[in-house]
GROMACS .gro file of C-alpha atoms in nm:
model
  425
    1UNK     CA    1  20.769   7.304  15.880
    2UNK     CA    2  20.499   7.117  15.754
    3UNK     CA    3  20.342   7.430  15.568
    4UNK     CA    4  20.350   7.792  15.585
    5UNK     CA    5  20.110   7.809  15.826
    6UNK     CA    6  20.150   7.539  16.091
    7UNK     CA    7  20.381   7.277  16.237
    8UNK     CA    8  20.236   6.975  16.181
    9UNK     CA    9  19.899   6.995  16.131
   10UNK     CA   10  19.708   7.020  15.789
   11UNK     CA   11  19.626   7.350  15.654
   12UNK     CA   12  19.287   7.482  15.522
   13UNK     CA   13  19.488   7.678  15.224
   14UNK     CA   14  19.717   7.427  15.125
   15UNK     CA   15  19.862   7.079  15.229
   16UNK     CA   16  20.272   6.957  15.195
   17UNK     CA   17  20.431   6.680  15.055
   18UNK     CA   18  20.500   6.390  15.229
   19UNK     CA   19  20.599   5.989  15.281
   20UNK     CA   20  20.441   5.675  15.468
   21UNK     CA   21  20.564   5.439  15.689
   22UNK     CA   22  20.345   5.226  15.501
   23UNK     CA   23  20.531   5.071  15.251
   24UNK     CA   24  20.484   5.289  14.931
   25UNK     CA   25  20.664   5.119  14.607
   26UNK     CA   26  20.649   5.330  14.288
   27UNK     CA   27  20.410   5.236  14.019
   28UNK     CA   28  20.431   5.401  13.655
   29UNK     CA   29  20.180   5.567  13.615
   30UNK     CA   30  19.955   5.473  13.306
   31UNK     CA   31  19.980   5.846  13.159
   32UNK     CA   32  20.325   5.793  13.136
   33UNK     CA   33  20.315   5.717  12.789
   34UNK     CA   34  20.384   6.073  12.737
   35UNK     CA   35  20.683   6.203  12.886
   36UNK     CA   36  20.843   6.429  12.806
   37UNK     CA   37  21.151   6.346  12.573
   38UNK     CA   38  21.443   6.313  12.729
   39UNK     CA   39  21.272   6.206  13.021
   40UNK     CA   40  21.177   5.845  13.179
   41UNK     CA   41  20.831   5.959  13.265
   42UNK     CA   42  20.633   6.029  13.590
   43UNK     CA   43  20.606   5.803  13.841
   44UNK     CA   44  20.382   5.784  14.190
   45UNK     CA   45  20.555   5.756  14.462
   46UNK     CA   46  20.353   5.767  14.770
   47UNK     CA   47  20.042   5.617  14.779
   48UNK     CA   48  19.818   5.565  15.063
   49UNK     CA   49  19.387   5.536  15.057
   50UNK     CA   50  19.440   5.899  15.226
   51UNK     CA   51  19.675   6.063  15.065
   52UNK     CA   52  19.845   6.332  15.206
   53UNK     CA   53  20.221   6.252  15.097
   54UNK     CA   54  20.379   6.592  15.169
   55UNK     CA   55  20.738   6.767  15.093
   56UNK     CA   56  20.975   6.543  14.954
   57UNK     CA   57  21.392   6.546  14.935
   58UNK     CA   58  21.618   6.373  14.737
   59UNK     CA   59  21.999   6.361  14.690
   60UNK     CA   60  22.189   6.180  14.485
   61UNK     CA   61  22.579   6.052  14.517
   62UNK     CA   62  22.816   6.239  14.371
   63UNK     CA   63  23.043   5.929  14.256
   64UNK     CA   64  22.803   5.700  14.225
   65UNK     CA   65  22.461   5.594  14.064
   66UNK     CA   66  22.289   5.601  14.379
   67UNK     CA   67  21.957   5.846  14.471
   68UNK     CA   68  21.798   5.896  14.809
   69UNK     CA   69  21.433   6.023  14.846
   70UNK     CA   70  21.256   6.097  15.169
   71UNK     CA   71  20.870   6.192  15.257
   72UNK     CA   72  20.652   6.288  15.496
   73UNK     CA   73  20.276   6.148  15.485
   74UNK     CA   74  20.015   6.095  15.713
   75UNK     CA   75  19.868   5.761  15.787
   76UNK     CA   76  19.551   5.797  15.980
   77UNK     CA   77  19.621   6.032  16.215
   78UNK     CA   78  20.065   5.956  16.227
   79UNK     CA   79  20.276   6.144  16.035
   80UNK     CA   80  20.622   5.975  15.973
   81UNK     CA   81  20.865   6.001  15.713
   82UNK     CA   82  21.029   5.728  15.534
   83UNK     CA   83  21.309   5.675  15.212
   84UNK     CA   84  21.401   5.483  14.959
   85UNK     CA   85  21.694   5.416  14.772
   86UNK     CA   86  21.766   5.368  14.400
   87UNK     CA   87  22.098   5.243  14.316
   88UNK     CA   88  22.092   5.312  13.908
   89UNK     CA   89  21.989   5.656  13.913
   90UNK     CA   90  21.647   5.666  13.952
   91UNK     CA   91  21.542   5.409  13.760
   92UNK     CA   92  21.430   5.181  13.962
   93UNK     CA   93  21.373   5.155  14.323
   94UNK     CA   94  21.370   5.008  14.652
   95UNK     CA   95  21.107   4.969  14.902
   96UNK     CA   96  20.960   5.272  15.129
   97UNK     CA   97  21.134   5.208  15.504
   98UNK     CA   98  21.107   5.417  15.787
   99UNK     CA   99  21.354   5.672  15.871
  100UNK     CA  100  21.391   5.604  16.262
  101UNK     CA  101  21.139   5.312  16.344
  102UNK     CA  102  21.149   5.353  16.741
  103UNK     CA  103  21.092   5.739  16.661
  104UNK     CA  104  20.812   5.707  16.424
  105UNK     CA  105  20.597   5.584  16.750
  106UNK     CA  106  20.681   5.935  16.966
  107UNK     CA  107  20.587   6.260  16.810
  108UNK     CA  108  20.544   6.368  16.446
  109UNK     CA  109  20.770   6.391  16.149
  110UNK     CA  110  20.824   6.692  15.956
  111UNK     CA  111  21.041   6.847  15.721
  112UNK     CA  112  21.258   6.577  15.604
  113UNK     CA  113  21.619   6.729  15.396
  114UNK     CA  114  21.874   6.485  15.278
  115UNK     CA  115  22.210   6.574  15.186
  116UNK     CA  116  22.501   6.379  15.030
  117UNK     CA  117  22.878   6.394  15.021
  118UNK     CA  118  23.170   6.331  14.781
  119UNK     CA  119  23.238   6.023  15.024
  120UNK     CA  120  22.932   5.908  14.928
  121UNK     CA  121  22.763   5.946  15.295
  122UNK     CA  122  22.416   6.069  15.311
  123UNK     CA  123  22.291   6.300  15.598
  124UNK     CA  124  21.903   6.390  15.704
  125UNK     CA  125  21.755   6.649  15.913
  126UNK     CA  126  21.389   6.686  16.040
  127UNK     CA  127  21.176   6.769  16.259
  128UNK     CA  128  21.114   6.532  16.543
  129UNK     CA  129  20.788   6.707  16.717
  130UNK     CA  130  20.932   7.030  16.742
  131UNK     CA  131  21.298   6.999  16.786
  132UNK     CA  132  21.557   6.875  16.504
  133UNK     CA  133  21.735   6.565  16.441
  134UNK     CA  134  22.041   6.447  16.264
  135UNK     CA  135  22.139   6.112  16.093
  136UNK     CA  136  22.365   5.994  15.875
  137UNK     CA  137  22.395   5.685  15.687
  138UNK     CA  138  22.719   5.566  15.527
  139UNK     CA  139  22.592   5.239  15.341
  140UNK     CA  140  22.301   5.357  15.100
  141UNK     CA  141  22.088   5.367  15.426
  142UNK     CA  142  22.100   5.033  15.516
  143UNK     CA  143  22.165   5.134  15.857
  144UNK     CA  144  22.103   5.463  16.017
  145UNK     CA  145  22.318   5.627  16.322
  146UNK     CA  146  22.112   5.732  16.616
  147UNK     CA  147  21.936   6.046  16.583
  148UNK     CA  148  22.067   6.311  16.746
  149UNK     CA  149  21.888   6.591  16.865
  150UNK     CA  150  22.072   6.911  16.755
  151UNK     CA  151  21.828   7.190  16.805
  152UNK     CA  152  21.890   7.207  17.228
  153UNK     CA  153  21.596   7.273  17.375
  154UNK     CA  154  21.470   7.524  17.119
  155UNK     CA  155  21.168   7.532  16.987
  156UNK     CA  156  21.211   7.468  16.608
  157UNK     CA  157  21.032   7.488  16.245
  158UNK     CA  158  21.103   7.457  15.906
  159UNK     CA  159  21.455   7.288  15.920
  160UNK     CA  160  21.753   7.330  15.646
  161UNK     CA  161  22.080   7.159  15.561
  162UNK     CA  162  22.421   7.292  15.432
  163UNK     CA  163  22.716   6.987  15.409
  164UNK     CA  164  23.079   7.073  15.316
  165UNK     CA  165  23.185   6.817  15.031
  166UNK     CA  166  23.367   6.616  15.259
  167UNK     CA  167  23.120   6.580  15.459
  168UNK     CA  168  23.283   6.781  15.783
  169UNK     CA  169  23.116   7.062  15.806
  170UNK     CA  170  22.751   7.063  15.864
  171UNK     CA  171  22.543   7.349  15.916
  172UNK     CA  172  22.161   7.305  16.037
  173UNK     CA  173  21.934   7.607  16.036
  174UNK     CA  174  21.578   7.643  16.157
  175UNK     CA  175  21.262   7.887  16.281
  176UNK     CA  176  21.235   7.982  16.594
  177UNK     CA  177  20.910   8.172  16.661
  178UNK     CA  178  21.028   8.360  16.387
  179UNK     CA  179  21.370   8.447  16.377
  180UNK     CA  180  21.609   8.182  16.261
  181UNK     CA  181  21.882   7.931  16.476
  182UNK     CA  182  22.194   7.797  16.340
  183UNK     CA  183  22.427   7.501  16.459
  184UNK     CA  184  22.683   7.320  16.311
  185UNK     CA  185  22.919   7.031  16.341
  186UNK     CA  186  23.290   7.005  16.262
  187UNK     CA  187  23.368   6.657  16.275
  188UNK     CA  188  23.090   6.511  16.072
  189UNK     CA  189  22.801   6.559  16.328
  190UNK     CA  190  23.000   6.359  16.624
  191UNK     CA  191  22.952   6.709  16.842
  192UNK     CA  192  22.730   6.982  16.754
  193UNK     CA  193  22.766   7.388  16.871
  194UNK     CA  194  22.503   7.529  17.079
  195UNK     CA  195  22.269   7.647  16.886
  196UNK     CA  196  22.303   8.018  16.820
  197UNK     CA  197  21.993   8.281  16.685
  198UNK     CA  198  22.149   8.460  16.450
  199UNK     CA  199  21.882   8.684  16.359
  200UNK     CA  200  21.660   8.931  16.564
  201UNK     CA  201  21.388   9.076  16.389
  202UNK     CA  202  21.013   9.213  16.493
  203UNK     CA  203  20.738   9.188  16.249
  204UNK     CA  204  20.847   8.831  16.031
  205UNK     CA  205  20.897   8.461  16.008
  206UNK     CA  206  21.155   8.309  15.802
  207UNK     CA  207  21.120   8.025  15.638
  208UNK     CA  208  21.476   7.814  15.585
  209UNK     CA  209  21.422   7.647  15.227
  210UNK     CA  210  21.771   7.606  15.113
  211UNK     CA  211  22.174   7.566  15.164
  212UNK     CA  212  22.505   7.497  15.055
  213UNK     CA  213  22.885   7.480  15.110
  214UNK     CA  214  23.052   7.627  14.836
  215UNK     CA  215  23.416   7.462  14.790
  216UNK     CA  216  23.581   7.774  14.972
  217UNK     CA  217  23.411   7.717  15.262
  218UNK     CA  218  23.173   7.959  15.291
  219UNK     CA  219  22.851   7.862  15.382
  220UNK     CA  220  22.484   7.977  15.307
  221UNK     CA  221  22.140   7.920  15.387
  222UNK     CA  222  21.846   8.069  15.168
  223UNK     CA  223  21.507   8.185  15.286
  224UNK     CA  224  21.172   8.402  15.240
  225UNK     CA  225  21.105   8.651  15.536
  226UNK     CA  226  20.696   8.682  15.581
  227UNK     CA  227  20.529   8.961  15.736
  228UNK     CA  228  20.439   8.867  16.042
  229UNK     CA  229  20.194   8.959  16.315
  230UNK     CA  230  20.229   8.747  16.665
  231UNK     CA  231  20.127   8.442  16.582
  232UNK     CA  232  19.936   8.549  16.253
  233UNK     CA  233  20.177   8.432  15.925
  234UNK     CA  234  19.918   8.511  15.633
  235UNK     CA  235  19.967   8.947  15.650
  236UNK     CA  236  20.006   8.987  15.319
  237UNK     CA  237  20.270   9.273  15.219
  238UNK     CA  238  20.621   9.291  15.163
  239UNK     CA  239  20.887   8.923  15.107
  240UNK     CA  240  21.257   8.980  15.162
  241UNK     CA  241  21.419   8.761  14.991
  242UNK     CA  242  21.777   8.687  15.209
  243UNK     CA  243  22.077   8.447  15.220
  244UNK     CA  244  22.241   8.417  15.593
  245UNK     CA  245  22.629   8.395  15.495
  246UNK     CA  246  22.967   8.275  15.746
  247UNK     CA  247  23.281   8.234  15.634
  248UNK     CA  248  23.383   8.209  15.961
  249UNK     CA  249  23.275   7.819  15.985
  250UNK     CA  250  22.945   7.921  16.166
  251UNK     CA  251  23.083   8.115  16.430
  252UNK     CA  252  22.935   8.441  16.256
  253UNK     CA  253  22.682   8.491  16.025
  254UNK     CA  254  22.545   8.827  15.770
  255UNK     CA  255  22.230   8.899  15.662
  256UNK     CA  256  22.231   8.955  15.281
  257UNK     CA  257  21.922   9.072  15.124
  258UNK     CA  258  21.903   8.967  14.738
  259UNK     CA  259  21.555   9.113  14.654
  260UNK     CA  260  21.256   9.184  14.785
  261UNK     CA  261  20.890   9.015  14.650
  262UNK     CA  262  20.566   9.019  14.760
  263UNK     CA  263  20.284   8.790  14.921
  264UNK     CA  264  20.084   8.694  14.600
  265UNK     CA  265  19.772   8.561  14.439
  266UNK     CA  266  19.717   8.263  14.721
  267UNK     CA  267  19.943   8.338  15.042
  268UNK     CA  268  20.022   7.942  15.053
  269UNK     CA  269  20.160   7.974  14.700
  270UNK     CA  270  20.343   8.320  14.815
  271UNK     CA  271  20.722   8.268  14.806
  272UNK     CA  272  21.001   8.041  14.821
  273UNK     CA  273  21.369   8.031  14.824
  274UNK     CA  274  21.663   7.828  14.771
  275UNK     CA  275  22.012   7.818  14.684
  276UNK     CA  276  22.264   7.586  14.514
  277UNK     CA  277  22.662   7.638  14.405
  278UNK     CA  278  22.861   7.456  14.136
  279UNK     CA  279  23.180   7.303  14.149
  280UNK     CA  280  23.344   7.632  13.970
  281UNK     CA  281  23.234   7.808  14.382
  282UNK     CA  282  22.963   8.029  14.164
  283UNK     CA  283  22.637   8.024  14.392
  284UNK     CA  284  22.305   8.053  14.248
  285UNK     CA  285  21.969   8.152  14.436
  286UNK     CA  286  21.636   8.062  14.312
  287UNK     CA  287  21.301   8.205  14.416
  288UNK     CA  288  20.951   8.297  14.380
  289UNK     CA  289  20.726   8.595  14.441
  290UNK     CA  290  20.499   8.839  14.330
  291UNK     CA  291  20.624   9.154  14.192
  292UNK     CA  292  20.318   9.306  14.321
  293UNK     CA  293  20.101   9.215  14.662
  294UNK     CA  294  19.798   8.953  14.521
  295UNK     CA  295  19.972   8.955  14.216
  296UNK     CA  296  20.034   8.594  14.014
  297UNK     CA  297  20.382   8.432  14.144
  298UNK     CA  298  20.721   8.440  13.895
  299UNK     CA  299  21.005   8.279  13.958
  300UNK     CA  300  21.361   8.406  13.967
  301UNK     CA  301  21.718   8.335  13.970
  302UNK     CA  302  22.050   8.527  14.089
  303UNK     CA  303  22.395   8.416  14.062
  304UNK     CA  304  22.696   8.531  14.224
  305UNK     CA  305  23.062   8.475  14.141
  306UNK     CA  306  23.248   8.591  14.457
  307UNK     CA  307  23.068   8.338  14.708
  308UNK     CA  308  22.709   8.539  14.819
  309UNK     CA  309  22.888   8.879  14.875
  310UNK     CA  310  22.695   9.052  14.603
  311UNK     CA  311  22.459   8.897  14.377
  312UNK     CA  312  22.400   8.991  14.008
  313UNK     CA  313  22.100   9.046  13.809
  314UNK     CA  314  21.730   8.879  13.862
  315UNK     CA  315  21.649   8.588  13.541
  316UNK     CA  316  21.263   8.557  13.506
  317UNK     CA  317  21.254   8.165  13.456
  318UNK     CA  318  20.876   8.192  13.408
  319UNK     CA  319  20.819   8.172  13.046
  320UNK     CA  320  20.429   8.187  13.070
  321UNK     CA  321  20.324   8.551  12.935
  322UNK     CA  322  20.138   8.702  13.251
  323UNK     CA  323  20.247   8.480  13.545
  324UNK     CA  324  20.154   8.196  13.691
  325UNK     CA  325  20.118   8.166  14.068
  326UNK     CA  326  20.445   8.020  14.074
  327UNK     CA  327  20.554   7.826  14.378
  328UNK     CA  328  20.763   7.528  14.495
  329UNK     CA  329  21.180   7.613  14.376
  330UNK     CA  330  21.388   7.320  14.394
  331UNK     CA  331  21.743   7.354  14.281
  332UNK     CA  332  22.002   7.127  14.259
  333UNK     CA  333  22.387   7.093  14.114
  334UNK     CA  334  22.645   6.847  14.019
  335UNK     CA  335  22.981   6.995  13.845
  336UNK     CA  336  22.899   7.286  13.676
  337UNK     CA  337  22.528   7.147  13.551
  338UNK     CA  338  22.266   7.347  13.797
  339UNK     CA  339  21.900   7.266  13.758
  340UNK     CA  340  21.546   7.419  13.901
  341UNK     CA  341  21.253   7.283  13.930
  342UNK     CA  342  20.883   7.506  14.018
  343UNK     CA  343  20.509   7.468  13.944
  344UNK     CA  344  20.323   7.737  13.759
  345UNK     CA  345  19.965   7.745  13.618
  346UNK     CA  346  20.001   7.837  13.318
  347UNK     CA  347  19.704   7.726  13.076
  348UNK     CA  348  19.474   7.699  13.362
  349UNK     CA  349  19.633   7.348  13.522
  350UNK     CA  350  19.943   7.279  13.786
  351UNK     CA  351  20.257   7.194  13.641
  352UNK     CA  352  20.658   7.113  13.739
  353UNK     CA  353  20.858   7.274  13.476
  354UNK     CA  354  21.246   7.260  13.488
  355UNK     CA  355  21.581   7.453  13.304
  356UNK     CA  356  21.931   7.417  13.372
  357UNK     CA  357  22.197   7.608  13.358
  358UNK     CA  358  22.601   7.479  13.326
  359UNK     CA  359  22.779   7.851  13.329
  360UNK     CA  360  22.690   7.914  13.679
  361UNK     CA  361  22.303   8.057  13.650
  362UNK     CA  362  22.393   8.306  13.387
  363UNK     CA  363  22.213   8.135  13.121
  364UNK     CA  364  21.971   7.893  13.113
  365UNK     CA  365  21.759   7.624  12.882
  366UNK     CA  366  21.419   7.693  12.782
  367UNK     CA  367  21.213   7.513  13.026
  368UNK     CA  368  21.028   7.124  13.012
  369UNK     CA  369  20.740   6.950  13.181
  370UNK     CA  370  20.806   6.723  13.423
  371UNK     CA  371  20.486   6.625  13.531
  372UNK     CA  372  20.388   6.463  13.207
  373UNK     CA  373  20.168   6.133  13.388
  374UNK     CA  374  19.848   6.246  13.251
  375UNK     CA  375  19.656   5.990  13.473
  376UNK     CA  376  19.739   5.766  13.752
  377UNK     CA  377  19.557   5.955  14.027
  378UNK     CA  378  19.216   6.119  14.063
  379UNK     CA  379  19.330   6.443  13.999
  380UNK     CA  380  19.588   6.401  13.719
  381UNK     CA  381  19.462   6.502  13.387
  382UNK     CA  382  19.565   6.574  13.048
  383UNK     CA  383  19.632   6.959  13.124
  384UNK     CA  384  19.775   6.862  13.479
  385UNK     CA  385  19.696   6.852  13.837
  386UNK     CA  386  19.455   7.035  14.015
  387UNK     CA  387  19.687   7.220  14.285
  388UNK     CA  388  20.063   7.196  14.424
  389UNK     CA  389  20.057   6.942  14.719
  390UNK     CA  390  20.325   7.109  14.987
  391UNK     CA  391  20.520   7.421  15.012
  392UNK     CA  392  20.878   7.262  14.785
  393UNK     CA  393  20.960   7.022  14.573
  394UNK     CA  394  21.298   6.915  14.559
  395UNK     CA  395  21.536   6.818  14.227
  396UNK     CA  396  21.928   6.673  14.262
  397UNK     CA  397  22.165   6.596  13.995
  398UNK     CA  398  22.299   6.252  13.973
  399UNK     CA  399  22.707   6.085  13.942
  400UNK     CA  400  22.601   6.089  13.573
  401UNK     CA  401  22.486   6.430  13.494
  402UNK     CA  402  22.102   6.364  13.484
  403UNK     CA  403  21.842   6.533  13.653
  404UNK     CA  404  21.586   6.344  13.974
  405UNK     CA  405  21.299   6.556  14.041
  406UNK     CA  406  21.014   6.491  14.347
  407UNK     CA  407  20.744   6.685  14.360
  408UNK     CA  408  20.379   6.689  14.531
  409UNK     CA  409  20.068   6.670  14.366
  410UNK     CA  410  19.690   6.701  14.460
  411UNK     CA  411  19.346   6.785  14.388
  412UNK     CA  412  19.194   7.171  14.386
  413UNK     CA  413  19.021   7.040  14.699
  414UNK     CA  414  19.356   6.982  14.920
  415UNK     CA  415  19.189   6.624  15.047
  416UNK     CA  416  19.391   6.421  14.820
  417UNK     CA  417  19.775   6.470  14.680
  418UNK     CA  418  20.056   6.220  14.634
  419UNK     CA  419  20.431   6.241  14.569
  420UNK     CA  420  20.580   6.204  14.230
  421UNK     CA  421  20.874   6.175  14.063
  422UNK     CA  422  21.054   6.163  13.693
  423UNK     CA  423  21.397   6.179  13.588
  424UNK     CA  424  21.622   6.243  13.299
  425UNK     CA  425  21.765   5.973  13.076
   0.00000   0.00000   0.00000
């Protein structure tokens, strides 16, 4: 959940992304005279005297200018998560609410992942102390319906989210001590299966960052599998890099093993993956690594064309000559236009960079900066930001083919980071 190395607590290596439930309105910031063109310009999202805004989502409707973001961020010693709502693609925005008011008193909020459908309905999963809960809002979350716990009594990390287009099939996967739990819903999350492990492995953690439905039904979730000793998640070595598969609507699931990276420079900058699919049913992974233990980060990209059987050849979408401790995939699809999002160092500084592809992942743009506020916050220069703030940052596609992206920023100190965001125009 909340960071490679803990659930809900901060991290001496590396903080997450997150929102309030402190009100937290977007404010351009005063860099963003320089965006990037084609681009509206970076904007702050969370803001608090603390900081701490960790690991953002956003979706966006398929049929409509709406976009959803989400957030987790601490305020004083509560973490919650709240969202807010744009309803002309990003451009402007609604206030920061809370996600589940009467919850946000109880335990901690973690790993928030939103989700739309063609019906325009928007789903969430997170982490509600250490189990998972489901919501779903069907009128551009004005209302909520009651959280529903769906991870049983198990005990349960790092959360993911996989919705059919109609919004029917639902598939929820999630750690457990290592090894990872699926359930899913049939009837748009009235009644959940038992959750089910579906993996048994010695030696690892997985870490869910990723999932879709493809239009043929088959269903995928995407993750990193660290070396693992007890409790001890920072062994460096060895990073499978797998997609869990069913085309049995949940009922079974394969382990598929696309590659295989390594821990890298920084262990909390070590690997991430994530998947996407287009509307033509091609599905496209993308990940980071180190092609070497200790080595800088790249980050990669795989397609495949006959729904996550078998998976075609590894894209380097790191431009930078040598590496650059990649980190943080997003991706994110609408028709056939797929785009990714990471951070890299090249030059010395933090960045989010971004390409997209519209022929399935086989080809891609050369890549932009996203993160083009050059002040705003403490730690925002001219070059960039002083480190990524949370393990992901997220990136959808909107009703009218443009790109949101959210990502988390901070300082090389990891005592002060903030959510931002920027989209296409």
């Amino acid at each position: 959940m909340s960071g490679q190395q803990h659930s809900g607590v901060r991290r001496s290596a590396r903080l997450v992304l997150g929102v309030a439930v402190v009100a937290a309105v977007a404010v351009t910031a005063s860099g963003a005279q320089a965006a990037t063109t084609g681009w509206g310009g970076e904007q702050l999202v969370s803001t608090t005297a603390s900081g701490d805004g960790w690991e953002p989502s956003v979706a966006a409707d398929p049929s409509a200018p709406y976009v959803y973001e989400a957030w987790m961020q601490y305020s004083g010693t509560k973490i919650s998560i709240s969202y807010r709502v744009s309803a002309d693609g990003g451009a402007s925005w609604g206030p920061a609410k809370p996600i589940c008011p009467s919850c946000s008193t109880k335990q901690g909020q973690y790993d928030i992942v939103l989700a739309t459908t063609a019906t325009g309905t928007l789903d969430a999963v997170w982490m509600q102390g250490n189990h998972i809960s489901f919501s779903r809002t069907s009128d551009h979350g004005a209302t909520w319906t009651a959280p529903v716990q769906v991870s049983g009594s198990t005990w349960a990390d790092k959360p993911w989210l996989a919705v059919s287009g109609n919004g029917n099939d639902i598939y929820v996967g999630w750690s457990s001590r290592g090894n990872v739990s699926i359930t899913a819903s049939h009837n748009a999350g009235a009644a959940w299966s038992t959750p089910a492990q579906v993996t048994n492995e010695n030696g690892i953690y997985y870490y869910p960052n990723g999932g879709v439905v493809l239009p043929n039904g088959t269903a995928m979730l995407a993750m990193s599998e660290y070396p693992e000793n007890g409790n001890n998640t920072k062994l460096t070595g060895p990073v499978p890099i797998v997609v869990l598969r069913s085309t049995t609507n949940g009922s079974t699931w394969s382990r598929v093993l696309i590659d295989t990276l390594n821990t890298g420079a920084t262990y909390a900058t070590s690997s991430v993956t994530t998947i996407t699919g287009d509307s033509a049913g091609n599905a496209v992974a993308v990940y980071s690594g180190s092609t070497s233990v200790g080595a800088n980060g790249r980050v990669f990209a795989r397609r495949s064309t006959d729904s996550g059987a078998t998976w075609g050849a590894a894209v380097d979408l790191t431009s930078s000559a040598g590496g650059a401790d990649a980190t943080s995939v997003a991706a994110g699809a609408r028709g056939t236009l797929i785009a990714a999002t990471w951070m890299d160092k090249r030059g010395g500084a933090w960045n989010v960079w971004e390409r997209q592809s519209t022929d399935g992942g086989a080809t891609w743009t050369a890549d932009v900066k996203v993160s083009d506020a050059t002040s705003g916050a403490s730690y925002k220069t001219t070059s960039g930001f002083g480190m990524p703030y949370g393990d992901y940052d997220a990136v959808a596609v909107t009703s009218a083919g443009k790109v949101v992206a959210v990502m988390g920023e901070g300082d090389t100190t990891q005592t002060h980071g903030d959510i931002w965001t920027n989209r296409q125009t």
